[in-house]
Short mmCIF file of C-alpha atoms in Angstrom, two decimals:
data_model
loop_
_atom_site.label_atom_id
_atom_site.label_comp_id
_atom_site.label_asym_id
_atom_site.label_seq_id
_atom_site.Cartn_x
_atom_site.Cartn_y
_atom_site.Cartn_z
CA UNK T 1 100.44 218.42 82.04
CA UNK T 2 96.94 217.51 80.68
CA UNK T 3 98.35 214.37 79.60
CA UNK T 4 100.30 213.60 82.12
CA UNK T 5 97.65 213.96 84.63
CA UNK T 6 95.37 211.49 82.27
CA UNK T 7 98.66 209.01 82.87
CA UNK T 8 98.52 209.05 86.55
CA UNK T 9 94.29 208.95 86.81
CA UNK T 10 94.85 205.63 84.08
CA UNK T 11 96.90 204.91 86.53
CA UNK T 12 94.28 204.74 89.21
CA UNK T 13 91.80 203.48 87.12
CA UNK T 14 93.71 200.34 86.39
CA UNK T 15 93.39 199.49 89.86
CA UNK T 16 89.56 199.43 89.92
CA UNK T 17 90.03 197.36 86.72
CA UNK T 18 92.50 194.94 88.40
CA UNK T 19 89.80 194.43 91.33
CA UNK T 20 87.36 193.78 88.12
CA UNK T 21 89.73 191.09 86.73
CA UNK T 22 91.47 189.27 89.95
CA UNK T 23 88.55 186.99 90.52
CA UNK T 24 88.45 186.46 87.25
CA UNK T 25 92.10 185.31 87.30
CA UNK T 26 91.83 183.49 89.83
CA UNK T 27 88.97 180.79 89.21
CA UNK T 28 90.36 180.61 85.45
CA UNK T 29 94.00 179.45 87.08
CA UNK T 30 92.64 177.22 89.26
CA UNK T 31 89.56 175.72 87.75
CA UNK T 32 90.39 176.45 84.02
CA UNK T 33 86.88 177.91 84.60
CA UNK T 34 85.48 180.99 82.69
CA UNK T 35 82.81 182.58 84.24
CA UNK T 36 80.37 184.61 81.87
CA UNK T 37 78.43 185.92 84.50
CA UNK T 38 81.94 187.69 86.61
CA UNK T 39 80.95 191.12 85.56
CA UNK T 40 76.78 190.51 87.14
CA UNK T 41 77.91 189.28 90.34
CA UNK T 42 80.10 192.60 90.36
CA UNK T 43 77.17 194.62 89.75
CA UNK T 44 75.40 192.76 92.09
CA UNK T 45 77.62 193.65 94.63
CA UNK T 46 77.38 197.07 93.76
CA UNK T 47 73.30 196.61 94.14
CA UNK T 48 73.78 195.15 97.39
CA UNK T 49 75.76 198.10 98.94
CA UNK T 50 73.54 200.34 97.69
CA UNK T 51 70.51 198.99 99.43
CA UNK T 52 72.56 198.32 102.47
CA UNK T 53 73.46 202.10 102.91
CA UNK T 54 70.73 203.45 101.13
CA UNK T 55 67.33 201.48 101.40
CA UNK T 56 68.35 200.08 105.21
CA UNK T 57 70.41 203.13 106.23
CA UNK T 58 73.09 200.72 107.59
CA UNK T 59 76.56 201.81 107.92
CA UNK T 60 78.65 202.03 105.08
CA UNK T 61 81.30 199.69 107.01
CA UNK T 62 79.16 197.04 107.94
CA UNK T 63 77.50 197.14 104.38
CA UNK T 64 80.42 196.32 102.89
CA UNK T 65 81.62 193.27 105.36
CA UNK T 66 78.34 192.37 104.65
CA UNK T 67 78.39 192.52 101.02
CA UNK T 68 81.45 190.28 100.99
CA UNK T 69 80.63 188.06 103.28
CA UNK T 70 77.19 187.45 101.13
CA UNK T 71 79.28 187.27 98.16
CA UNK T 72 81.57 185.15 99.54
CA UNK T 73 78.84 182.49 100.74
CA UNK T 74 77.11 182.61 97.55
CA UNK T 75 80.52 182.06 95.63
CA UNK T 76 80.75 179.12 97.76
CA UNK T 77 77.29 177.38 98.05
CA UNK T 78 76.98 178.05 93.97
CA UNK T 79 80.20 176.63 93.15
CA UNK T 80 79.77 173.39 95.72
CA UNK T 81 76.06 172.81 94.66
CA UNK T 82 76.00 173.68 90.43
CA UNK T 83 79.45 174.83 88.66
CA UNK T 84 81.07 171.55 89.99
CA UNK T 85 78.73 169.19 87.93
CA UNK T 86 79.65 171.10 85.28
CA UNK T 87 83.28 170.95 85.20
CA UNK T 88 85.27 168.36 83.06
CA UNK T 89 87.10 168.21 79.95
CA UNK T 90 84.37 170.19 77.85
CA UNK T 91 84.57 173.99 78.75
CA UNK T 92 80.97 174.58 76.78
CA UNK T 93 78.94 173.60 79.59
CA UNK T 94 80.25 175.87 82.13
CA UNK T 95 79.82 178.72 80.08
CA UNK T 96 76.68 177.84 78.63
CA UNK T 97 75.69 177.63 82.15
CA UNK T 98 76.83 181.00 83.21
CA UNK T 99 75.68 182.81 80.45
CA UNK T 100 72.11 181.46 81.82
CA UNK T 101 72.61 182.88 84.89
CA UNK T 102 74.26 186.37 83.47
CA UNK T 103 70.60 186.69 81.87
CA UNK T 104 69.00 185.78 84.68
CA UNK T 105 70.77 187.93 87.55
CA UNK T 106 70.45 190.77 85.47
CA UNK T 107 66.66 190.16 84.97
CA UNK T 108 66.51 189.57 88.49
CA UNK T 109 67.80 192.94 89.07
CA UNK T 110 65.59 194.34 86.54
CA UNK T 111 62.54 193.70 88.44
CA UNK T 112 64.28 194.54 91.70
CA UNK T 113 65.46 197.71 91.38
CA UNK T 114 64.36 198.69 88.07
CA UNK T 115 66.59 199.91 84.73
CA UNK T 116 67.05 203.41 86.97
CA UNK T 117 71.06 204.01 87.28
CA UNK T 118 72.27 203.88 90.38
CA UNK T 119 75.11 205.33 91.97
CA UNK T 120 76.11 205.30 96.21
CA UNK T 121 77.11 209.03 97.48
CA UNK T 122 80.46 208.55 98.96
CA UNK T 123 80.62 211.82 100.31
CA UNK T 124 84.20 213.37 100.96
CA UNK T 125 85.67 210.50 99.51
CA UNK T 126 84.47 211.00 96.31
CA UNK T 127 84.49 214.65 96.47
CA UNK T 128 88.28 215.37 98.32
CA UNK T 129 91.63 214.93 96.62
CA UNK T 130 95.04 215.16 97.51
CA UNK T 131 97.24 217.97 95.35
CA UNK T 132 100.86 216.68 94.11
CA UNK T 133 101.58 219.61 92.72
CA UNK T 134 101.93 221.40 89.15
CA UNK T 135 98.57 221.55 88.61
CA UNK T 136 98.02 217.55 89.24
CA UNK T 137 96.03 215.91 92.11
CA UNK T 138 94.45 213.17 92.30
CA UNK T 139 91.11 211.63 94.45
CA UNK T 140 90.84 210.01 97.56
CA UNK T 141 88.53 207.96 96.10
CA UNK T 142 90.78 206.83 93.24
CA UNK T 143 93.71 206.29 95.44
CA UNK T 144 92.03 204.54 97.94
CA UNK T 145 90.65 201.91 95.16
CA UNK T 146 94.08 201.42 93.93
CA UNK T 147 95.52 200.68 97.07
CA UNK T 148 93.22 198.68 97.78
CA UNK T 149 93.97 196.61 94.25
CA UNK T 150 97.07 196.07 95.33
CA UNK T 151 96.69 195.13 98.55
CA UNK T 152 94.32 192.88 97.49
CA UNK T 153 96.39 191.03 95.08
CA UNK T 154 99.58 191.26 97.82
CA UNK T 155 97.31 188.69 99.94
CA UNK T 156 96.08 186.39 97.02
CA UNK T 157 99.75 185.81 95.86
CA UNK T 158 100.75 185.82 100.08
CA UNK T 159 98.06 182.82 99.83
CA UNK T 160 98.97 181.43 96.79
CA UNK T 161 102.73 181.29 97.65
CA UNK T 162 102.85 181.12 101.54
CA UNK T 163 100.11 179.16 102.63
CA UNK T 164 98.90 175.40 102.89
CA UNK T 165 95.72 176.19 101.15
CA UNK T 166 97.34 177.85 98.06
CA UNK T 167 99.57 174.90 97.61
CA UNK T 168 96.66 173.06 97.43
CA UNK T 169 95.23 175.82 95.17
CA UNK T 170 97.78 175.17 93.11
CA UNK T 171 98.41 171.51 92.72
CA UNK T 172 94.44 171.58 91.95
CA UNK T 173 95.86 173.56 89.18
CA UNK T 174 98.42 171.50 87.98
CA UNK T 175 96.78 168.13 88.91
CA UNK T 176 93.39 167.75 89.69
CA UNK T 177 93.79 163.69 90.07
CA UNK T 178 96.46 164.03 93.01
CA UNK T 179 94.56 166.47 95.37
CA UNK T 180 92.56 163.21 96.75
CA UNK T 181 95.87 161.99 97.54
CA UNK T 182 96.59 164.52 99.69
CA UNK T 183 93.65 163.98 101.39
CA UNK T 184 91.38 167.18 99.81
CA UNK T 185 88.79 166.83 97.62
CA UNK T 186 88.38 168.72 94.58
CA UNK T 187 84.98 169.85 94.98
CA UNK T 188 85.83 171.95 98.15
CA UNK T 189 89.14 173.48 97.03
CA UNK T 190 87.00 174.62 93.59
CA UNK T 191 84.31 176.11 95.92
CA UNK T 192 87.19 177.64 98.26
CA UNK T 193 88.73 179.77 94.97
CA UNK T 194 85.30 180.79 93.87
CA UNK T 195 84.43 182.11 97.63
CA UNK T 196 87.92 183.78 97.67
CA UNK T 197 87.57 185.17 94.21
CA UNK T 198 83.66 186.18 94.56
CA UNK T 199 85.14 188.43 97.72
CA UNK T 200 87.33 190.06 95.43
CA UNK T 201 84.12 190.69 93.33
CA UNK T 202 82.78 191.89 96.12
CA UNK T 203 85.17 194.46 96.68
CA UNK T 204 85.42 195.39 93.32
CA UNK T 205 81.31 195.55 93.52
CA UNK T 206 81.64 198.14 96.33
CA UNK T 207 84.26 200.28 94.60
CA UNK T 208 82.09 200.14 91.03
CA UNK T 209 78.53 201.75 93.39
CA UNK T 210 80.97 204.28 94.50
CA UNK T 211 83.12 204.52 91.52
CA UNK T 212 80.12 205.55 88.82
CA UNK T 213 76.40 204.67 87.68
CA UNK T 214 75.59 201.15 87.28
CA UNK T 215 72.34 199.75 86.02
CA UNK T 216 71.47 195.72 85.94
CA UNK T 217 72.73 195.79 82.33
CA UNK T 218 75.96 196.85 82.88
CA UNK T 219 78.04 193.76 83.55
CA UNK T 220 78.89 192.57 80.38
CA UNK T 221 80.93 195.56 80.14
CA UNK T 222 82.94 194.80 83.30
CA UNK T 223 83.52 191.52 81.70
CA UNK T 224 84.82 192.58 78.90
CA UNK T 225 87.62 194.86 80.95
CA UNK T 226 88.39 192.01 83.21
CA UNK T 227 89.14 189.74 80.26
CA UNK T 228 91.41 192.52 78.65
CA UNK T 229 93.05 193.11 81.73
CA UNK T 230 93.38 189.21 82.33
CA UNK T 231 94.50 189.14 78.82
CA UNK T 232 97.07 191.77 78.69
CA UNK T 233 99.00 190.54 82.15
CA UNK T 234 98.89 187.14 81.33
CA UNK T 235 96.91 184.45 82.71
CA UNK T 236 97.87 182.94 85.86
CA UNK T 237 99.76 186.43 86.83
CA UNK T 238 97.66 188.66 89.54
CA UNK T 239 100.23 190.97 89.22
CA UNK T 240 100.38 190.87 85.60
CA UNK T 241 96.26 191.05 86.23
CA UNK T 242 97.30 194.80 88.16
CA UNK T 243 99.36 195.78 85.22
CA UNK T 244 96.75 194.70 82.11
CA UNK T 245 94.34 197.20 84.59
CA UNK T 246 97.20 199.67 84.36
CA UNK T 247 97.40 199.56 80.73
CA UNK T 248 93.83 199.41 80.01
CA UNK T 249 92.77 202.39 82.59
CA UNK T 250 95.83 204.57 80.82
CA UNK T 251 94.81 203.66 77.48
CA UNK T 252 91.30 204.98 78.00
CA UNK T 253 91.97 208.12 79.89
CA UNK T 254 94.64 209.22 77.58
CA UNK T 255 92.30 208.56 74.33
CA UNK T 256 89.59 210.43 76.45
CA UNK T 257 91.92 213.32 76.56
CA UNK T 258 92.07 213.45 72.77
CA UNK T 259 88.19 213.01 71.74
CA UNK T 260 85.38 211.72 74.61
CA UNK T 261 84.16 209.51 72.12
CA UNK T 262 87.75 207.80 71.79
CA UNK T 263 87.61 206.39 75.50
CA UNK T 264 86.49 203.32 75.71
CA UNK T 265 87.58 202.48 71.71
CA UNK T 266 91.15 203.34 72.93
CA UNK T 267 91.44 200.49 75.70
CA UNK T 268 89.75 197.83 73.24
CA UNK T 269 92.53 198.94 70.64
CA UNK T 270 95.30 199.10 72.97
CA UNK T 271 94.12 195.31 73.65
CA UNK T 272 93.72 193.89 70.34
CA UNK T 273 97.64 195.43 69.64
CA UNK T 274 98.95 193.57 72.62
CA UNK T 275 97.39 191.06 71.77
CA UNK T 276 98.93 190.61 68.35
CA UNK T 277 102.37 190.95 69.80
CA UNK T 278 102.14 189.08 72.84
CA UNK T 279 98.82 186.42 72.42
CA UNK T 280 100.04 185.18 75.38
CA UNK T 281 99.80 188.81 77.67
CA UNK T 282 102.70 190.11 79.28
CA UNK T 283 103.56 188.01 82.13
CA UNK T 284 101.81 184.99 81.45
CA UNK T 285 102.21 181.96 84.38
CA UNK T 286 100.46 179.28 82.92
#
């Protein structure tokens, strides 16, 4: 039962990690864009709710429609105003660019809040769980980021696949050249994917102040998952995005279970096998 109860909290876990890795999905299957600085706007997120609730005592719900909504403006304004000069055949500049300002938000943070970890109380929510049974349970707080993973991804593909916009989403995709004929313009369907996928990191920012400590350093790290679990579903796929967080959160839990030291080092080598067998992920779209 020990490691079947490290199966089911993977389980869980892959759902923060899918949150890590939609927006990151997202503005690569669009824009062909790979953003270098994904995992610092998610701990800036994080940062944000925590001074919200914490510094300005504001309610924990309107903290986090505010966090989004900032994220989601920022996504926006920074995509319409710098990543668009940068896009074009050559994919160095964008991530040159990026990396720039992955050292600089994290400086910035730095000599905000200082190399302290912090972490956002969620009270009962972290605390309660719900029992299943046999000696398994698992936490409301878990549960509820799962869900929210997958509700989450539900209404990107219900855009993607139902709506005017995600056509256009995903002719940009296909065909940058014949959005104009449609009458759209590039530059503001790019910005409109990085404002919908910087709310995602917003969410996923939220979930990570809640979820565990965080300190300005730690976003390379939530890179590096949302790439594996980008990686392992397949680009293009959100829900193949859910499952590589599936895999990945399993992966470390269960090699947790066996040594503590083993927990991270089992997701990276569950990734690199994948990745020999299928280069392309699992359920790769494009």
């Amino acid at each position: 039962m020990v490691f079947v109860n490290a199966v089911l909290q993977g389980i869980l876990l892959g759902g923060l990690y899918a949150l890590f890795a939609a927006g990151l999905s997202l503005m690569f299957g669009v824009m062909r864009f790979i953003n270098i600085a994904h995992g610092d706007f998610i701990v800036t997120a994080a940062y944000l709710m925590v001074a919200f609730v914490v510094g300005w005592a504001i309610h924990p719900a309107i903290a986090a429609v505010a966090v989004l909504a900032i994220l989601g403006a920022a996504g926006y304004l920074n995509q319409r105003v710098l990543l668009n000069r940068m896009l074009g055949k050559d994919i160095l500049p964008p991530i040159l660019v990026t990396f720039g300002m992955s050292i600089i938000i994290q400086n910035a943070l730095l000599e905000i809040f200082s190399a302290d970890s912090q972490r956002l109380v969620a009270g009962g929510l972290d605390t309660g769980s719900l029992s299943l049974g046999g000696g398994l349970a698992v936490g409301y707080l878990p549960l509820l980021m799962f869900a929210t993973a997958v509700a989450v991804i539900a209404i990107l593909q219900f855009i993607f696949y139902r709506t005017s916009l995600g056509r256009l989403l995903r002719a940009t995709s296909d065909d940058p050249e014949i959005v104009p004929l449609m009458g759209a313009k590039n530059a503001h369907i790019f910005a409109l994917a990085t404002m919908m996928a910087s709310v995602v990191v917003g969410v996923a920012g939220i979930f990570l102040a809640m979820k565990t400590n965080f300190d300005p350093s730690a976003g390379p790290v939530r890179l590096i998952f949302a790439f594996e679990a980008v990686i392992i579903g397949g680009l293009g796929s959100l829900w193949g995005t859910l499952a590589g967080g599936i895999i990945l959160g399993i992966a470390q839990t269960v090699g947790a279970q066996i040594d503590a030291g083993y927990q991270i080092l089992a997701g990276h080598l569950v990734f690199l096998a994948l990745l020999v067998v299928r280069p392309r992920g699992l359920f790769p779209k494009m």
